[in-house]
Amino acid sequence: MIDFWKRFSRNRSAVFGLAILLTVLFVASIASLIYPEDPFRLAGKPLSGPGLNGFLLGSDSLGRDVASGIAHGAKTSLLIGLIATLAAVFIGIIFGAFSGYYGGRIDDLLMRVTEIFQTIPSFVFAILLVAIMKPSIESIVIAITVVSWPGVARLVRAEFLSLKNREFVQACHTLGMSDLRIMLREILPNCLSPIIVIGSLMVATAILIESGLAFLGLGDPNIMSWGFQIGAGRTMLRSAWWVCTFPGIAILITVLAINLVGEGLNDALNPRLRERQ
Amino acid sequence: MNRTNKILRYVSRRLLQGIPIILAIIVLNFFLLNLAEGDAVDVLAGEAGSATPEYMEQLRAKFGLDKPLPVQLLVYLKNVVTLDLGYSFRHDMPVSKLIVDRFWPTLLLMVSTIILAVGFGILLGLLAAVSLNTWKDAVITVFALITYATPLFWVGLMMIVVFSLNFGWFPTSGMENIAAFHEGFDRVKDIAHHLVLPTITLSLFYLALYTRMMRASMLEQYGLDYVVTARAKGLTERRITFVHVLRNALLPVVTMAGVQVGALIGGSVIVESVFAWPGLGMLAFESLFARDLNLLLGIFLLSSALVVAVNLIVDVIYSFLDPRIEIG
């Protein structure tokens, strides 16, 4: 662990990213403490500029507090990003593991399905899925999951393909272990590092997709999110620039931080790759 | 067998491979349509304001909606193959006609975006790789990192704030100034003027992607043996970079341009709805509000087909660019 931290901290921008990410996490976790009221509530004079009328980052056309929305939106973004990524990684591992381990017809079939999902333009597909299932936090998570698992499946398949003929796996066969046990207990732990790296980068993509959906009006109507704030503020762009600007900066910073951490993880978990560069 | 023949056979084989994917997407489309609450008759009845249950049954029989699902699927397949994508009741037009009308603005936006993003991406990536670990490299890398993390719709809105509202350089929305009745060259100029901000917005994300890829690809090529050979021969660094390394480094970037078309379509939905650019993306945005599912599915189908087609084209271009690729 200490060794891992040493390698991770060698990448300074990754440490910087981690610091930002922890800050965002902190804000998300205390959102209900610093802004106990509903972020949708009318909190004061509409369209107050930043710093005016007691609004740190201004208020929108309905008098909602932009800063409160950002704090509560952080919770939404991180939660959706995390859950959707976990679900996508889970599905991707199942597809990739069976495909890579068994090969042959199963591989053909599973990879055809993966290919179809990879061909479909993912954001348009996500829009369609949410529109059909009606916007809610569940449908958004499902849509993001459905469009993001193929990448994991390909990665896991490649890892399984290269590991399944190694000596330690053959030894497991001789010991009479079941296929499932070999896959789960022996091969999977050996390909966890690339999965962690791709997973961390997927959280960033998931947050971007979620904000895009919310911007188009496909967010959960009962949950505050950054994309919704920007979408609601765009008609006021001329008179109240702050309504759109600050939530956008929040998205930018969060996604940037996650990407930096992902790259740091990549460097730390694949030291051989780093030395080559 | 000569090479042209080989390529022709390769293209036809790839075309055949594309068919099952398109078919699968059509079937997926059909099931999504059935997953949605209510069918076309409910929509019609809702539009009409009042309809008796008997009349609705009659309508269902007329549209074949009372038949079992597999039969409906076959009918749907036949319809799609004959380019009949249903009827958009909101626009009072067949979906296929509506989509074709709105396809050209999107194509214009996408082509200009690809040119800008690939062109500048290659340039910036090259510059960063050549001046590795200098301030230029650092600036380009930071720029790529930031644009890679920025949501497109936000960039678009900020562009409008800065360049349209503050400076008044570019129009905020639309594709042309219809009230001005421009003709001929004036009209082209007007459209180009409207095109600037949407294109820059949509390019930014891909620009970041291509810059990073080009940089990585150049660095990888620099480490290969043939570069050592070229140096040993006494070639200038300039010649090595532009004649040897650049050509090889371009290949993965070309492939990536094909892979990213699906993402580009998604991005154009967002950019078009920010700038009210009257293309497919804007149409998708409108159909969301109008709950016009037929239309949304039609757009989805077309964009999937587009991705399959572009991937095919890129593969063929690739086989021309790199004779080492086995296509037999």
Coordinates of C-alpha atoms in Angstrom, one line a residue, chain B residues 27-290:
Chain B
V27 CA -34.9 -5.5 -34.0
L28 CA -33.6 -3.6 -31.0
N29 CA -35.5 -0.5 -32.2
F30 CA -38.7 -2.6 -32.5
F31 CA -38.5 -3.8 -29.0
L32 CA -37.8 -0.3 -27.6
L33 CA -40.9 0.9 -29.5
N34 CA -42.9 -1.8 -27.8
L35 CA -41.3 -1.2 -24.4
A36 CA -42.7 2.4 -24.4
E37 CA -46.0 3.0 -22.8
G38 CA -48.9 3.3 -25.2
D39 CA -48.8 2.7 -28.9
A40 CA -49.4 4.8 -32.0
V41 CA -53.1 4.5 -31.6
D42 CA -53.0 5.9 -28.1
V43 CA -51.0 8.8 -29.5
L44 CA -53.5 9.3 -32.3
A45 CA -56.5 9.1 -29.8
G46 CA -54.7 11.6 -27.6
E47 CA -54.2 13.9 -30.5
A48 CA -57.8 13.7 -31.6
G49 CA -59.0 14.5 -28.0
S50 CA -61.6 11.8 -27.9
A51 CA -61.9 8.3 -29.3
T52 CA -64.2 5.4 -28.4
P53 CA -62.6 2.1 -27.4
E54 CA -64.3 0.5 -30.5
Y55 CA -62.7 3.1 -32.8
M56 CA -59.3 2.5 -31.2
E57 CA -59.7 -1.3 -31.8
Q58 CA -60.5 -0.5 -35.4
L59 CA -57.5 1.6 -35.7
R60 CA -55.3 -1.0 -34.1
A61 CA -56.6 -3.6 -36.6
K62 CA -55.9 -1.1 -39.5
F63 CA -52.2 -0.6 -38.4
G64 CA -51.8 -4.3 -37.6
L65 CA -51.2 -3.7 -33.9
D66 CA -53.6 -6.5 -32.9
K67 CA -51.3 -9.1 -34.5
P68 CA -48.9 -11.2 -32.5
L69 CA -45.4 -9.6 -31.9
P70 CA -43.4 -11.7 -34.3
V71 CA -45.7 -10.8 -37.2
Q72 CA -45.5 -7.1 -36.1
L73 CA -41.7 -7.4 -36.1
L74 CA -41.7 -8.8 -39.6
V75 CA -43.9 -6.0 -40.8
Y76 CA -41.6 -3.5 -39.1
L77 CA -38.6 -5.0 -40.7
K78 CA -40.2 -4.9 -44.1
N79 CA -41.2 -1.2 -43.5
V80 CA -37.7 -0.2 -42.5
V81 CA -36.1 -2.0 -45.4
T82 CA -38.4 -0.1 -47.7
L83 CA -37.3 3.1 -45.9
D84 CA -40.8 3.5 -44.3
L85 CA -40.0 4.7 -40.8
G86 CA -43.5 5.6 -39.8
Y87 CA -45.3 8.9 -39.5
S88 CA -44.5 11.8 -37.3
F89 CA -47.8 13.2 -36.2
R90 CA -46.3 16.3 -34.7
H91 CA -44.7 17.4 -37.9
D92 CA -47.4 15.9 -40.1
M93 CA -44.8 14.3 -42.3
P94 CA -43.3 10.9 -42.9
V95 CA -40.3 10.3 -40.6
S96 CA -38.0 9.4 -43.5
K97 CA -38.6 12.6 -45.3
L98 CA -38.2 14.7 -42.2
I99 CA -34.9 12.9 -41.4
V100 CA -33.5 13.4 -44.9
D101 CA -34.4 17.1 -44.8
R102 CA -32.6 17.6 -41.5
F103 CA -29.7 15.3 -42.5
W104 CA -27.8 17.9 -44.6
P105 CA -27.2 20.5 -41.9
T106 CA -25.9 17.8 -39.6
L107 CA -23.6 16.5 -42.3
L108 CA -22.2 20.0 -42.9
L109 CA -21.6 20.5 -39.2
M110 CA -20.0 17.0 -38.8
V111 CA -17.7 17.3 -41.8
S112 CA -16.5 20.8 -40.8
T113 CA -15.9 19.5 -37.3
I114 CA -13.9 16.5 -38.4
I115 CA -11.7 18.6 -40.7
L116 CA -11.1 21.1 -37.9
A117 CA -10.6 18.6 -35.1
V118 CA -8.4 16.1 -37.1
G119 CA -6.4 18.9 -38.7
F120 CA -5.6 20.8 -35.6
G121 CA -5.3 17.7 -33.5
I122 CA -2.6 16.3 -35.8
L123 CA -0.9 19.7 -35.8
L124 CA -0.9 20.2 -32.0
G125 CA 0.0 16.5 -31.3
L126 CA 2.9 16.8 -33.7
L127 CA 4.1 20.1 -32.1
A128 CA 3.8 18.6 -28.6
A129 CA 5.8 15.5 -29.6
V130 CA 8.5 17.4 -31.4
S131 CA 9.0 19.8 -28.5
L132 CA 8.7 17.1 -25.9
N133 CA 9.0 18.2 -22.3
T134 CA 9.2 21.9 -23.1
W135 CA 6.7 24.6 -22.3
K136 CA 4.9 24.1 -25.6
D137 CA 4.3 20.5 -24.8
A138 CA 3.1 21.4 -21.3
V139 CA 0.7 24.0 -22.6
I140 CA -0.7 21.7 -25.3
T141 CA -1.1 18.8 -22.8
V142 CA -2.9 21.0 -20.3
F143 CA -5.2 22.4 -23.0
A144 CA -6.0 18.8 -24.1
L145 CA -6.7 17.7 -20.5
I146 CA -9.1 20.6 -19.9
T147 CA -11.0 20.4 -23.1
Y148 CA -11.3 16.7 -22.7
A149 CA -13.1 17.2 -19.4
T150 CA -15.4 20.1 -20.4
P151 CA -19.1 19.4 -21.1
L152 CA -19.9 20.4 -24.7
F153 CA -23.1 22.2 -23.9
W154 CA -21.3 24.4 -21.4
V155 CA -18.6 25.3 -23.9
G156 CA -21.3 26.2 -26.3
L157 CA -23.1 28.5 -23.9
M158 CA -19.9 30.2 -22.8
M159 CA -19.0 30.7 -26.5
I160 CA -22.4 32.4 -26.9
V161 CA -21.8 34.6 -23.9
V162 CA -18.3 35.7 -25.0
F163 CA -18.4 35.8 -28.8
S164 CA -22.1 36.5 -29.5
L165 CA -23.4 38.5 -26.6
N166 CA -20.2 40.4 -25.5
F167 CA -18.4 40.9 -28.8
G168 CA -21.3 40.4 -31.1
W169 CA -19.0 38.7 -33.7
F170 CA -21.2 35.7 -34.4
P171 CA -24.9 35.0 -34.4
T172 CA -26.3 33.1 -31.3
S173 CA -28.4 30.5 -33.1
G174 CA -29.7 29.1 -36.3
M175 CA -28.1 28.2 -39.6
E176 CA -28.9 31.3 -41.7
N177 CA -30.6 34.6 -41.5
I178 CA -33.8 33.7 -43.2
A179 CA -35.3 37.2 -43.1
A180 CA -32.4 38.5 -45.1
F181 CA -33.2 36.4 -48.2
H182 CA -29.6 35.9 -49.1
E183 CA -28.9 34.2 -52.4
G184 CA -25.9 32.5 -54.1
F185 CA -22.6 33.4 -52.6
D186 CA -24.1 35.7 -49.9
R187 CA -26.1 32.8 -48.6
V188 CA -23.0 30.6 -48.4
K189 CA -21.2 33.3 -46.5
D190 CA -24.1 33.7 -44.1
I191 CA -24.3 29.9 -43.4
A192 CA -20.5 29.8 -42.9
H193 CA -20.8 32.7 -40.4
H194 CA -23.4 30.8 -38.5
L195 CA -21.3 27.6 -38.7
V196 CA -18.3 29.0 -36.8
L197 CA -19.3 28.7 -33.2
P198 CA -21.1 25.3 -33.4
T199 CA -18.1 23.8 -35.3
I200 CA -15.6 25.1 -32.8
T201 CA -17.7 23.9 -29.9
L202 CA -18.1 20.4 -31.3
S203 CA -14.5 20.2 -32.4
L204 CA -13.0 20.9 -29.0
F205 CA -13.6 17.5 -27.4
Y206 CA -12.3 15.6 -30.4
L207 CA -9.4 18.1 -30.8
A208 CA -8.3 17.1 -27.4
L209 CA -8.6 13.4 -28.2
Y210 CA -6.7 13.6 -31.5
T211 CA -4.0 15.8 -29.9
R212 CA -3.4 13.2 -27.2
M213 CA -3.5 10.4 -29.6
M214 CA -1.2 12.0 -32.2
R215 CA 1.3 12.9 -29.4
A216 CA 1.3 9.3 -28.1
S217 CA 1.5 7.9 -31.6
M218 CA 4.5 10.1 -32.6
L219 CA 6.4 9.2 -29.4
E220 CA 5.8 5.5 -30.0
Q221 CA 7.1 5.7 -33.5
Y222 CA 10.2 7.7 -32.4
G223 CA 11.2 4.7 -30.2
L224 CA 11.1 2.2 -33.1
D225 CA 14.1 0.7 -34.8
Y226 CA 13.6 2.3 -38.2
V227 CA 14.1 5.8 -36.7
V228 CA 17.5 4.6 -35.3
T229 CA 18.3 3.4 -38.8
A230 CA 17.3 6.7 -40.3
R231 CA 19.5 8.6 -37.8
A232 CA 22.4 6.2 -38.5
K233 CA 22.0 7.0 -42.2
G234 CA 22.6 10.6 -41.3
L235 CA 19.1 12.0 -42.2
T236 CA 18.2 15.3 -40.6
E237 CA 15.7 15.2 -37.7
R238 CA 13.4 17.3 -39.8
R239 CA 13.3 14.7 -42.5
I240 CA 12.9 11.8 -40.0
T241 CA 10.0 13.6 -38.4
F242 CA 8.0 14.7 -41.5
V243 CA 8.8 11.9 -44.0
H244 CA 9.2 8.9 -41.8
V245 CA 7.6 9.2 -38.4
L246 CA 4.6 11.5 -39.3
R247 CA 3.2 9.1 -41.9
N248 CA 3.3 6.1 -39.6
A249 CA 1.9 8.1 -36.7
L250 CA -1.1 9.2 -38.7
L251 CA -2.5 5.6 -39.1
P252 CA -4.0 5.2 -35.6
V253 CA -5.4 8.7 -35.8
V254 CA -7.3 7.8 -39.0
T255 CA -8.8 4.7 -37.3
M256 CA -9.8 6.8 -34.3
A257 CA -11.6 9.3 -36.5
G258 CA -13.9 6.4 -37.7
V259 CA -14.5 5.0 -34.2
Q260 CA -15.4 8.4 -32.9
V261 CA -18.2 9.1 -35.4
G262 CA -20.8 7.6 -33.0
A263 CA -19.7 10.0 -30.3
L264 CA -19.7 12.8 -32.7
I265 CA -23.4 12.2 -33.5
G266 CA -24.1 12.3 -29.8
G267 CA -22.2 15.5 -29.4
S268 CA -24.0 17.1 -32.3
V269 CA -27.4 16.5 -30.5
I270 CA -26.1 18.7 -27.7
V271 CA -24.4 21.3 -29.9
E272 CA -27.3 21.6 -32.2
S273 CA -29.8 22.1 -29.4
V274 CA -27.5 24.7 -27.9
F275 CA -27.1 26.7 -31.1
A276 CA -30.6 25.8 -32.6
W277 CA -28.8 24.3 -35.6
P278 CA -31.6 22.8 -37.7
G279 CA -30.1 19.3 -38.1
L280 CA -30.9 15.8 -36.8
G281 CA -29.7 16.6 -33.3
M282 CA -32.1 19.5 -33.0
L283 CA -34.8 17.3 -34.4
A284 CA -34.1 14.7 -31.7
F285 CA -34.2 17.4 -29.1
E286 CA -37.6 18.6 -30.4
S287 CA -39.0 15.1 -30.6
L288 CA -38.1 14.6 -26.9
F289 CA -40.4 17.4 -25.9
A290 CA -43.1 16.4 -28.3

